[in-house]
PDB file of C-alpha atoms (C1' of nucleotides) in Angstrom:
ATOM      1  CA  UNK A   8      59.001   4.963  -4.149  1.00 34.00           C
ATOM      2  CA  UNK A   9      58.073   6.181  -0.773  1.00 37.00           C
ATOM      3  CA  UNK A  10      54.438   6.225  -1.910  1.00 37.00           C
ATOM      4  CA  UNK A  11      54.765   2.585  -3.120  1.00 37.00           C
ATOM      5  CA  UNK A  12      56.208   1.549   0.298  1.00 37.00           C
ATOM      6  CA  UNK A  13      53.160   3.254   2.131  1.00 38.00           C
ATOM      7  CA  UNK A  14      50.669   1.453  -0.012  1.00 37.00           C
ATOM      8  CA  UNK A  15      52.548  -1.561   0.713  1.00 39.00           C
ATOM      9  CA  UNK A  16      52.313  -1.073   4.369  1.00 41.00           C
ATOM     10  CA  UNK A  17      48.399  -0.531   4.044  1.00 38.00           C
ATOM     11  CA  UNK A  18      47.788  -3.674   2.386  1.00 44.00           C
ATOM     12  CA  UNK A  19      50.050  -5.513   5.176  1.00 38.00           C
ATOM     13  CA  UNK A  20      47.788  -3.984   7.522  1.00 41.00           C
ATOM     14  CA  UNK A  21      44.593  -5.186   5.653  1.00 43.00           C
ATOM     15  CA  UNK A  22      46.195  -8.776   5.226  1.00 40.00           C
ATOM     16  CA  UNK A  23      46.607  -8.814   8.900  1.00 42.00           C
ATOM     17  CA  UNK A  24      42.982  -7.908   9.809  1.00 42.00           C
ATOM     18  CA  UNK A  25      41.740 -10.505   7.237  1.00 44.00           C
ATOM     19  CA  UNK A  26      43.866 -13.206   8.493  1.00 45.00           C
ATOM     20  CA  UNK A  27      41.390 -15.407   9.821  1.00 44.00           C
ATOM     21  CA  UNK A  28      39.274 -15.276   6.837  1.00 48.00           C
ATOM     22  CA  UNK A  29      42.293 -16.189   4.691  1.00 59.00           C
ATOM     23  CA  UNK A  30      43.108 -19.259   6.698  1.00 71.00           C
ATOM     24  CA  UNK A  31      39.413 -20.570   6.411  1.00 71.00           C
ATOM     25  CA  UNK A  32      40.769 -23.065   3.435  1.00 72.00           C
ATOM     26  CA  UNK A  33      42.531 -25.066   6.422  1.00 77.00           C
ATOM     27  CA  UNK A  34      39.053 -25.787   7.798  1.00 80.00           C
ATOM     28  CA  UNK A  35      37.150 -28.891   7.201  1.00 82.00           C
ATOM     29  CA  UNK A  36      34.344 -28.279   4.307  1.00 82.00           C
ATOM     30  CA  UNK A  37      30.769 -27.605   5.392  1.00 84.00           C
ATOM     31  CA  UNK A  38      28.707 -30.842   5.526  1.00 84.00           C
ATOM     32  CA  UNK A  39      24.859 -30.829   5.273  1.00 84.00           C
ATOM     33  CA  UNK A  40      22.925 -33.827   6.421  1.00 83.00           C
ATOM     34  CA  UNK A  41      19.218 -34.311   5.619  1.00 82.00           C
ATOM     35  CA  UNK A  42      16.646 -33.141   5.691  1.00 81.00           C
ATOM     36  CA  UNK A  43      15.449 -36.606   7.319  1.00 79.00           C
ATOM     37  CA  UNK A  44      11.938 -37.790   7.177  1.00 76.00           C
ATOM     38  CA  UNK A  45      10.878 -35.438   9.786  1.00 72.00           C
ATOM     39  CA  UNK A  46      12.329 -32.369   7.885  1.00 72.00           C
ATOM     40  CA  UNK A  47      15.522 -32.096   9.898  1.00 79.00           C
ATOM     41  CA  UNK A  48      18.464 -30.656   8.302  1.00 80.00           C
ATOM     42  CA  UNK A  49      21.726 -30.553  10.047  1.00 82.00           C
ATOM     43  CA  UNK A  50      24.732 -28.539   8.927  1.00 84.00           C
ATOM     44  CA  UNK A  51      28.074 -29.024  10.509  1.00 85.00           C
ATOM     45  CA  UNK A  52      30.820 -26.340   9.756  1.00 83.00           C
ATOM     46  CA  UNK A  53      34.203 -25.287  11.196  1.00 81.00           C
ATOM     47  CA  UNK A  54      35.358 -21.651  11.742  1.00 80.00           C
ATOM     48  CA  UNK A  55      37.862 -19.874  13.880  1.00 83.00           C
ATOM     49  CA  UNK A  56      36.690 -18.004  16.772  1.00 85.00           C
ATOM     50  CA  UNK A  57      38.122 -14.687  18.135  1.00 84.00           C
ATOM     51  CA  UNK A  58      41.043 -16.275  19.771  1.00 82.00           C
ATOM     52  CA  UNK A  59      42.024 -18.139  16.756  1.00 79.00           C
ATOM     53  CA  UNK A  60      40.638 -21.621  17.975  1.00 82.00           C
ATOM     54  CA  UNK A  61      38.988 -23.963  15.668  1.00 81.00           C
ATOM     55  CA  UNK A  62      35.503 -24.518  16.678  1.00 80.00           C
ATOM     56  CA  UNK A  63      32.712 -26.781  15.273  1.00 84.00           C
ATOM     57  CA  UNK A  64      29.271 -25.171  14.803  1.00 81.00           C
ATOM     58  CA  UNK A  65      26.272 -27.449  14.133  1.00 82.00           C
ATOM     59  CA  UNK A  66      23.044 -25.982  13.172  1.00 79.00           C
ATOM     60  CA  UNK A  67      19.905 -27.860  13.054  1.00 81.00           C
ATOM     61  CA  UNK A  68      16.804 -26.584  11.191  1.00 78.00           C
ATOM     62  CA  UNK A  69      13.419 -28.199  10.405  1.00 77.00           C
ATOM     63  CA  UNK A  70      12.503 -27.304   6.849  1.00 65.00           C
ATOM     64  CA  UNK A  71       9.930 -29.538   5.405  1.00 52.00           C
ATOM     65  CA  UNK A  72       7.478 -30.169   8.359  1.00 47.00           C
ATOM     66  CA  UNK A  73       7.279 -26.274   8.585  1.00 42.00           C
ATOM     67  CA  UNK A  74       6.571 -25.645   4.858  1.00 46.00           C
ATOM     68  CA  UNK A  75       3.762 -28.087   5.132  1.00 49.00           C
ATOM     69  CA  UNK A  76       2.292 -26.657   8.062  1.00 52.00           C
ATOM     70  CA  UNK A  77       2.082 -23.260   6.119  1.00 62.00           C
ATOM     71  CA  UNK A  78      -0.222 -24.502   3.441  1.00 65.00           C
ATOM     72  CA  UNK A  79      -3.816 -24.115   4.228  1.00 68.00           C
ATOM     73  CA  UNK A  80      -6.164 -26.929   4.137  1.00 70.00           C
ATOM     74  CA  UNK A  81      -7.712 -25.650   0.891  1.00 69.00           C
ATOM     75  CA  UNK A  82      -4.211 -25.604  -0.632  1.00 73.00           C
ATOM     76  CA  UNK A  83      -3.719 -29.084   0.528  1.00 75.00           C
ATOM     77  CA  UNK A  84      -7.058 -29.828  -0.995  1.00 76.00           C
ATOM     78  CA  UNK A  85      -6.141 -28.324  -4.524  1.00 72.00           C
ATOM     79  CA  UNK A  86      -2.927 -30.386  -4.499  1.00 74.00           C
ATOM     80  CA  UNK A  87      -4.869 -33.466  -4.417  1.00 77.00           C
ATOM     81  CA  UNK A  88      -7.030 -32.495  -7.459  1.00 76.00           C
ATOM     82  CA  UNK A  89      -6.419 -34.652 -10.525  1.00 76.00           C
ATOM     83  CA  UNK A  90      -4.288 -33.121 -13.191  1.00 79.00           C
ATOM     84  CA  UNK A  91      -5.893 -31.976 -16.384  1.00 76.00           C
ATOM     85  CA  UNK A  92      -4.735 -30.407 -19.689  1.00 76.00           C
ATOM     86  CA  UNK A  93      -1.297 -30.979 -20.589  1.00 75.00           C
ATOM     87  CA  UNK A  94      -0.481 -32.270 -17.002  1.00 79.00           C
ATOM     88  CA  UNK A  95      -2.964 -35.224 -17.115  1.00 80.00           C
ATOM     89  CA  UNK A  96       0.063 -37.512 -17.273  1.00 78.00           C
ATOM     90  CA  UNK A  97       1.866 -35.989 -14.218  1.00 75.00           C
ATOM     91  CA  UNK A  98       1.513 -37.634 -10.862  1.00 75.00           C
ATOM     92  CA  UNK A  99      -0.823 -35.806  -8.588  1.00 70.00           C
ATOM     93  CA  UNK A 100       1.333 -33.273  -6.554  1.00 66.00           C
ATOM     94  CA  UNK A 101       4.229 -33.814  -8.957  1.00 71.00           C
ATOM     95  CA  UNK A 102       4.290 -30.429 -10.223  1.00 66.00           C
ATOM     96  CA  UNK A 103       2.332 -27.395  -9.109  1.00 67.00           C
ATOM     97  CA  UNK A 104       2.461 -25.338 -12.096  1.00 71.00           C
ATOM     98  CA  UNK A 105       3.270 -25.748 -15.753  1.00 74.00           C
ATOM     99  CA  UNK A 106       2.799 -23.640 -18.854  1.00 72.00           C
ATOM    100  CA  UNK A 107      -0.012 -24.822 -20.990  1.00 71.00           C
ATOM    101  CA  UNK A 108       0.398 -25.353 -24.687  1.00 73.00           C
ATOM    102  CA  UNK A 109      -3.273 -25.957 -25.390  1.00 69.00           C
ATOM    103  CA  UNK A 110      -4.846 -23.633 -27.960  1.00 69.00           C
ATOM    104  CA  UNK A 111      -8.040 -21.979 -26.340  1.00 62.00           C
ATOM    105  CA  UNK A 112     -10.226 -20.219 -28.968  1.00 64.00           C
ATOM    106  CA  UNK A 113     -12.089 -17.314 -28.095  1.00 57.00           C
ATOM    107  CA  UNK A 114     -15.193 -16.998 -30.027  1.00 56.00           C
ATOM    108  CA  UNK A 115     -16.944 -13.778 -30.560  1.00 49.00           C
ATOM    109  CA  UNK A 116     -20.272 -13.382 -32.377  1.00 47.00           C
ATOM    110  CA  UNK A 117     -18.586 -11.096 -34.703  1.00 48.00           C
ATOM    111  CA  UNK A 118     -14.943 -10.182 -35.199  1.00 46.00           C
ATOM    112  CA  UNK A 119     -14.213  -6.391 -35.012  1.00 45.00           C
ATOM    113  CA  UNK A 120     -14.190  -5.050 -38.516  1.00 46.00           C
ATOM    114  CA  UNK A 121     -15.761  -7.977 -40.077  1.00 44.00           C
ATOM    115  CA  UNK A 122     -19.299  -7.509 -41.697  1.00 43.00           C
ATOM    116  CA  UNK A 123     -22.466  -8.958 -40.383  1.00 41.00           C
ATOM    117  CA  UNK A 124     -23.114 -12.375 -41.998  1.00 39.00           C
ATOM    118  CA  UNK A 125     -25.699 -11.570 -44.707  1.00 38.00           C
ATOM    119  CA  UNK A 126     -27.957 -13.594 -46.775  1.00 38.00           C
ATOM    120  CA  UNK A 127     -26.000 -13.031 -49.892  1.00 36.00           C
ATOM    121  CA  UNK A 128     -28.549 -14.052 -52.584  1.00 37.00           C
ATOM    122  CA  UNK A 129     -31.553 -11.935 -50.887  1.00 37.00           C
ATOM    123  CA  UNK A 130     -29.413  -8.725 -50.290  1.00 38.00           C
ATOM    124  CA  UNK A 131     -31.231  -6.779 -47.878  1.00 39.00           C
ATOM    125  CA  UNK A 132     -30.839  -3.282 -49.180  1.00 39.00           C
ATOM    126  CA  UNK A 133     -30.943  -1.791 -45.633  1.00 38.00           C
ATOM    127  CA  UNK A 134     -28.168  -3.999 -44.593  1.00 37.00           C
ATOM    128  CA  UNK A 135     -25.544  -2.659 -47.210  1.00 39.00           C
ATOM    129  CA  UNK A 136     -26.611   1.040 -46.372  1.00 40.00           C
ATOM    130  CA  UNK A 137     -24.610   2.452 -43.478  1.00 43.00           C
ATOM    131  CA  UNK A 138     -24.732   5.059 -40.843  1.00 46.00           C
ATOM    132  CA  UNK A 139     -27.684   7.423 -42.011  1.00 54.00           C
ATOM    133  CA  UNK A 140     -30.299   5.032 -42.266  1.00 60.00           C
ATOM    134  CA  UNK A 141     -29.574   3.088 -39.078  1.00 70.00           C
ATOM    135  CA  UNK A 142     -29.807   6.415 -37.096  1.00 75.00           C
ATOM    136  CA  UNK A 143     -33.651   6.735 -36.584  1.00 76.00           C
ATOM    137  CA  UNK A 144     -34.393   8.633 -33.521  1.00 74.00           C
ATOM    138  CA  UNK A 145     -36.989   6.729 -31.390  1.00 73.00           C
ATOM    139  CA  UNK A 146     -38.344   9.776 -30.132  1.00 73.00           C
ATOM    140  CA  UNK A 147     -39.402  11.944 -33.105  1.00 75.00           C
ATOM    141  CA  UNK A 148     -39.005   9.370 -35.716  1.00 76.00           C
ATOM    142  CA  UNK A 149     -36.479  11.372 -37.890  1.00 77.00           C
ATOM    143  CA  UNK A 150     -34.037   9.276 -39.772  1.00 76.00           C
ATOM    144  CA  UNK A 151     -30.454  10.252 -40.385  1.00 76.00           C
ATOM    145  CA  UNK A 152     -30.494  13.502 -38.160  1.00 75.00           C
ATOM    146  CA  UNK A 153     -29.690  12.604 -34.695  1.00 75.00           C
ATOM    147  CA  UNK A 154     -29.802   9.792 -32.055  1.00 75.00           C
ATOM    148  CA  UNK A 155     -32.445   9.393 -29.584  1.00 74.00           C
ATOM    149  CA  UNK A 156     -30.418  10.883 -26.856  1.00 70.00           C
ATOM    150  CA  UNK A 157     -29.936  14.083 -28.999  1.00 70.00           C
ATOM    151  CA  UNK A 158     -33.378  14.601 -29.864  1.00 71.00           C
ATOM    152  CA  UNK A 159     -34.503  18.394 -29.553  1.00 69.00           C
ATOM    153  CA  UNK A 160     -37.881  16.967 -28.209  1.00 70.00           C
ATOM    154  CA  UNK A 161     -36.496  14.352 -25.856  1.00 62.00           C
ATOM    155  CA  UNK A 162     -37.860  16.239 -22.763  1.00 60.00           C
ATOM    156  CA  UNK A 163     -41.241  16.455 -24.323  1.00 62.00           C
ATOM    157  CA  UNK A 164     -41.328  12.764 -25.049  1.00 54.00           C
ATOM    158  CA  UNK A 165     -43.889  10.477 -23.452  1.00 53.00           C
ATOM    159  CA  UNK A 166     -42.038   8.477 -20.679  1.00 45.00           C
ATOM    160  CA  UNK A 167     -40.559   5.238 -22.025  1.00 44.00           C
ATOM    161  CA  UNK A 168     -39.355   2.318 -19.893  1.00 41.00           C
ATOM    162  CA  UNK A 169     -35.739   2.795 -21.063  1.00 38.00           C
ATOM    163  CA  UNK A 170     -33.125   5.276 -20.425  1.00 33.00           C
ATOM    164  CA  UNK A 171     -33.812   5.918 -16.746  1.00 37.00           C
ATOM    165  CA  UNK A 172     -31.240   7.289 -14.656  1.00 38.00           C
ATOM    166  CA  UNK A 173     -31.089   5.392 -11.553  1.00 39.00           C
ATOM    167  CA  UNK A 174     -29.171   5.981  -8.224  1.00 38.00           C
ATOM    168  CA  UNK A 175     -26.758   3.443  -7.391  1.00 38.00           C
ATOM    169  CA  UNK A 176     -27.677   2.016  -4.243  1.00 39.00           C
ATOM    170  CA  UNK A 177     -25.945  -0.891  -2.286  1.00 39.00           C
ATOM    171  CA  UNK A 178     -29.138  -3.035  -2.259  1.00 42.00           C
ATOM    172  CA  UNK A 179     -30.447  -2.295  -5.692  1.00 38.00           C
ATOM    173  CA  UNK A 180     -33.539  -0.493  -4.346  1.00 42.00           C
ATOM    174  CA  UNK A 181     -34.645   2.839  -4.982  1.00 38.00           C
ATOM    175  CA  UNK A 182     -34.497   5.782  -2.709  1.00 40.00           C
ATOM    176  CA  UNK A 183     -37.414   5.203  -1.018  1.00 40.00           C
ATOM    177  CA  UNK A 184     -36.676   1.400  -0.729  1.00 39.00           C
ATOM    178  CA  UNK A 185     -38.994   0.539  -3.414  1.00 41.00           C
ATOM    179  CA  UNK A 186     -38.106  -0.942  -6.759  1.00 44.00           C
ATOM    180  CA  UNK A 187     -35.655   0.840  -8.874  1.00 44.00           C
ATOM    181  CA  UNK A 188     -37.137   2.738 -11.753  1.00 46.00           C
ATOM    182  CA  UNK A 189     -36.163   0.985 -14.810  1.00 49.00           C
ATOM    183  CA  UNK A 190     -36.417  -2.236 -13.591  1.00 52.00           C
ATOM    184  CA  UNK A 191     -38.819  -4.525 -15.042  1.00 51.00           C
ATOM    185  CA  UNK A 192     -42.334  -3.858 -14.626  1.00 50.00           C
ATOM    186  CA  UNK A 193     -44.994  -6.394 -15.545  1.00 45.00           C
ATOM    187  CA  UNK A 194     -47.416  -5.221 -18.183  1.00 45.00           C
ATOM    188  CA  UNK A 195     -50.365  -5.561 -15.804  1.00 41.00           C
ATOM    189  CA  UNK A 196     -48.712  -2.908 -13.488  1.00 46.00           C
ATOM    190  CA  UNK A 197     -47.595  -0.767 -16.681  1.00 48.00           C
ATOM    191  CA  UNK A 198     -51.173  -0.489 -18.089  1.00 45.00           C
ATOM    192  CA  UNK A 199     -52.910  -0.118 -14.797  1.00 41.00           C
ATOM    193  CA  UNK A 200     -51.000   2.582 -13.227  1.00 42.00           C
ATOM    194  CA  UNK A 201     -53.066   6.025 -13.075  1.00 36.00           C
ATOM    195  CA  UNK A 202     -50.853   8.425 -11.533  1.00 37.00           C
ATOM    196  CA  UNK A 203     -47.175   7.696 -12.130  1.00 39.00           C
ATOM    197  CA  UNK A 204     -45.360   9.505  -9.331  1.00 40.00           C
ATOM    198  CA  UNK A 205     -42.242  11.380 -10.757  1.00 40.00           C
ATOM    199  CA  UNK A 206     -42.519  10.435 -14.125  1.00 41.00           C
ATOM    200  CA  UNK A 207     -40.239  13.364 -15.039  1.00 44.00           C
ATOM    201  CA  UNK A 208     -37.472  11.700 -12.806  1.00 43.00           C
ATOM    202  CA  UNK A 209     -36.861   9.726 -16.158  1.00 45.00           C
ATOM    203  CA  UNK A 210     -35.183  12.628 -17.807  1.00 50.00           C
ATOM    204  CA  UNK A 211     -31.719  13.129 -17.720  1.00 59.00           C
ATOM    205  CA  UNK A 212     -31.245  15.078 -14.611  1.00 65.00           C
ATOM    206  CA  UNK A 213     -28.379  17.204 -15.632  1.00 75.00           C
ATOM    207  CA  UNK A 214     -30.091  20.212 -13.680  1.00 78.00           C
ATOM    208  CA  UNK A 215     -28.975  18.558 -10.460  1.00 92.00           C
ATOM    209  CA  UNK A 216     -25.436  18.436 -11.653  1.00 94.00           C
ATOM    210  CA  UNK A 217     -22.886  19.708  -9.305  1.00 96.00           C
ATOM    211  CA  UNK A 218     -19.222  20.731 -10.338  1.00 96.00           C
ATOM    212  CA  UNK A 219     -16.437  19.837  -7.862  1.00 97.00           C
ATOM    213  CA  UNK A 220     -13.101  21.818  -8.579  1.00 96.00           C
ATOM    214  CA  UNK A 221     -10.006  22.092  -6.820  1.00 96.00           C
ATOM    215  CA  UNK A 222      -9.808  18.410  -6.199  1.00 96.00           C
ATOM    216  CA  UNK A 223      -6.571  16.773  -5.189  1.00 94.00           C
ATOM    217  CA  UNK A 224      -4.889  14.809  -7.676  1.00 92.00           C
ATOM    218  CA  UNK A 225      -5.441  11.362  -6.113  1.00 91.00           C
ATOM    219  CA  UNK A 226      -9.249  11.981  -5.547  1.00 94.00           C
ATOM    220  CA  UNK A 227     -11.079   9.491  -7.726  1.00 94.00           C
ATOM    221  CA  UNK A 228     -14.737   8.720  -8.290  1.00 95.00           C
ATOM    222  CA  UNK A 229     -15.262   6.487  -5.551  1.00 94.00           C
ATOM    223  CA  UNK A 230     -14.011   8.992  -3.184  1.00 94.00           C
ATOM    224  CA  UNK A 231     -16.374  11.680  -4.594  1.00 95.00           C
ATOM    225  CA  UNK A 232     -19.406   9.332  -4.201  1.00 95.00           C
ATOM    226  CA  UNK A 233     -18.296   8.487  -0.450  1.00 94.00           C
ATOM    227  CA  UNK A 234     -18.217  12.256   0.052  1.00 95.00           C
ATOM    228  CA  UNK A 235     -21.405  13.193  -1.545  1.00 96.00           C
ATOM    229  CA  UNK A 236     -23.815  10.347  -1.071  1.00 95.00           C
ATOM    230  CA  UNK A 237     -24.396  11.450   2.384  1.00 96.00           C
ATOM    231  CA  UNK A 238     -26.628  14.278   1.069  1.00 96.00           C
ATOM    232  CA  UNK A 239     -28.894  12.070  -0.973  1.00 95.00           C
ATOM    233  CA  UNK A 240     -29.046   9.466  -3.697  1.00 94.00           C
ATOM    234  CA  UNK A 241     -26.318  10.378  -6.400  1.00 94.00           C
ATOM    235  CA  UNK A 242     -26.940   9.233  -9.773  1.00 92.00           C
ATOM    236  CA  UNK A 243     -23.637   9.666 -11.338  1.00 93.00           C
ATOM    237  CA  UNK A 244     -19.984  10.856 -10.344  1.00 95.00           C
ATOM    238  CA  UNK A 245     -17.244  11.766 -12.747  1.00 95.00           C
ATOM    239  CA  UNK A 246     -13.702  12.912 -12.455  1.00 96.00           C
ATOM    240  CA  UNK A 247     -12.017  14.248 -15.360  1.00 96.00           C
ATOM    241  CA  UNK A 248      -9.002  12.406 -16.181  1.00 95.00           C
ATOM    242  CA  UNK A 249      -6.198  13.112 -18.550  1.00 93.00           C
ATOM    243  CA  UNK A 250      -6.584  10.592 -21.036  1.00 88.00           C
ATOM    244  CA  UNK A 251      -2.767  10.703 -21.868  1.00 88.00           C
ATOM    245  CA  UNK A 252      -1.251  10.683 -18.421  1.00 91.00           C
ATOM    246  CA  UNK A 253      -4.252   8.988 -16.289  1.00 90.00           C
ATOM    247  CA  UNK A 254      -3.941  11.555 -13.697  1.00 92.00           C
ATOM    248  CA  UNK A 255      -6.806  13.641 -12.398  1.00 95.00           C
ATOM    249  CA  UNK A 256      -7.524  16.836 -13.920  1.00 95.00           C
ATOM    250  CA  UNK A 257      -8.660  18.232 -10.653  1.00 96.00           C
ATOM    251  CA  UNK A 258     -12.423  18.629 -11.214  1.00 96.00           C
ATOM    252  CA  UNK A 259     -15.330  16.496 -11.642  1.00 97.00           C
ATOM    253  CA  UNK A 260     -19.143  16.306 -11.338  1.00 96.00           C
ATOM    254  CA  UNK A 261     -21.843  14.766  -9.057  1.00 96.00           C
ATOM    255  CA  UNK A 262     -25.382  14.343 -10.008  1.00 95.00           C
ATOM    256  CA  UNK A 263     -27.932  14.105  -7.628  1.00 94.00           C
ATOM    257  CA  UNK A 264     -31.237  12.442  -8.070  1.00 93.00           C
ATOM    258  CA  UNK A 265     -33.160  15.328  -6.042  1.00 93.00           C
ATOM    259  CA  UNK A 266     -32.242  19.043  -6.317  1.00 94.00           C
ATOM    260  CA  UNK A 267     -32.599  19.685  -2.831  1.00 95.00           C
ATOM    261  CA  UNK A 268     -29.772  17.313  -1.981  1.00 96.00           C
ATOM    262  CA  UNK A 269     -27.461  18.827  -4.698  1.00 96.00           C
ATOM    263  CA  UNK A 270     -28.253  22.422  -2.831  1.00 96.00           C
ATOM    264  CA  UNK A 271     -27.411  20.821   0.558  1.00 96.00           C
ATOM    265  CA  UNK A 272     -24.075  19.243  -0.891  1.00 97.00           C
ATOM    266  CA  UNK A 273     -23.295  22.676  -2.553  1.00 97.00           C
ATOM    267  CA  UNK A 274     -23.812  24.622   0.823  1.00 96.00           C
ATOM    268  CA  UNK A 275     -22.084  22.164   2.892  1.00 95.00           C
ATOM    269  CA  UNK A 276     -19.150  21.059   0.854  1.00 96.00           C
ATOM    270  CA  UNK A 277     -18.343  24.385  -0.785  1.00 96.00           C
ATOM    271  CA  UNK A 278     -15.061  25.449   1.010  1.00 94.00           C
ATOM    272  CA  UNK A 279     -14.759  22.281   2.591  1.00 92.00           C
ATOM    273  CA  UNK A 280     -11.276  21.051   3.408  1.00 91.00           C
ATOM    274  CA  UNK A 281     -10.688  17.792   1.666  1.00 87.00           C
ATOM    275  CA  UNK A 282      -7.373  15.830   1.355  1.00 85.00           C
ATOM    276  CA  UNK A 283      -5.366  19.170   2.059  1.00 82.00           C
ATOM    277  CA  UNK A 284      -7.250  21.242  -0.443  1.00 90.00           C
ATOM    278  CA  UNK A 285     -10.344  23.562  -0.229  1.00 95.00           C
ATOM    279  CA  UNK A 286     -13.055  21.971  -2.417  1.00 96.00           C
ATOM    280  CA  UNK A 287     -15.120  24.269  -4.620  1.00 96.00           C
ATOM    281  CA  UNK A 288     -18.705  22.883  -5.131  1.00 97.00           C
ATOM    282  CA  UNK A 289     -21.017  24.625  -7.202  1.00 96.00           C
ATOM    283  CA  UNK A 290     -23.812  24.199  -9.722  1.00 95.00           C
ATOM    284  CA  UNK A 291     -22.600  22.772 -12.974  1.00 95.00           C
ATOM    285  CA  UNK A 292     -23.540  24.703 -16.304  1.00 90.00           C
ATOM    286  CA  UNK A 293     -25.034  22.022 -18.510  1.00 85.00           C
ATOM    287  CA  UNK A 294     -22.826  20.264 -20.791  1.00 80.00           C
ATOM    288  CA  UNK A 295     -22.776  21.573 -24.307  1.00 74.00           C
ATOM    289  CA  UNK A 296     -23.888  19.502 -27.099  1.00 67.00           C
TER     290      UNK A 296
ATOM    291  C1'  DC B   6      -7.008  27.840 -13.024  1.00 90.02           C
ATOM    292  C1'  DA B   7     -10.768  24.519 -14.230  1.00 90.02           C
ATOM    293  C1'  DT B   8     -17.163  22.205 -17.541  1.00 90.02           C
ATOM    294  C1'  DG B   9     -17.070  14.952 -18.666  1.00 90.02           C
ATOM    295  C1'  DA B  10     -17.024   9.547 -22.288  1.00 90.02           C
ATOM    296  C1'  DG B  11     -18.618   6.831 -25.452  1.00 90.02           C
ATOM    297  C1'  DC B  12     -22.369   3.885 -26.531  1.00 90.02           C
ATOM    298  C1'  DG B  13     -25.905   3.312 -30.337  1.00 90.02           C
ATOM    299  C1'  DT B  14     -32.370   1.846 -30.540  1.00 90.02           C
TER     300       DT B  14
END
DNA sequence: CATGAGCGT
């Protein structure tokens, strides 16, 4: 019983504190006027002040004009666009967004899994055979054995105009400012060219591949490029990423167009503090395959 | 500590 009395007492104390709030129902209701044509909204409300006196509080705010002013002029322009699609019958400016029920058919030349359209009657024998016969090496001509890129003779092959590694540069020009290898070369220039400088550049330059380890978790390819491009044109950057988690595996590769640049990068960046870790930069052993 | 994806003439 004593305990009950005590809690009762505490509740009375709480009630006394909340007294003003409890008497709010005695006050006239809050009234809102507007907003008027100028966007002015007036709110009139009553409350008790600290001495328990009833006071009237009037708040005036401007709503619509301000909201209008926030729209950029391009947004205002877009509002004036005629409606289209399902909204054609809406008034201009009436509704800003609506869900479209239109069906938009995406066309593909060939849906995945479907067969190429074949002239059924004539029945091209090559078309029905799969895999092997389609795999014809363009370098040595061998069928069904390897792809062109895997050809054991690929480094001995005469230069072709395709499969050229090219360094990514901002303006699309090559390292010397000239046209990038692999860009279209008119036949006149192709046939006439007597000494073709750097024709072995067209081979995959995996020898200029640099392995970077001890990368921090959030270092990505653009970061690596930023870091390594100061040494010379970079033909590829790669950061190994865990396919499942998407997080970096902490190592990557940078391929340089020129071996000397790779050497410089190794000597300058190996042991370089980057993103709170010490980088290890060294020659990469060529990828198996 | 540590060596990369997937495309397909």
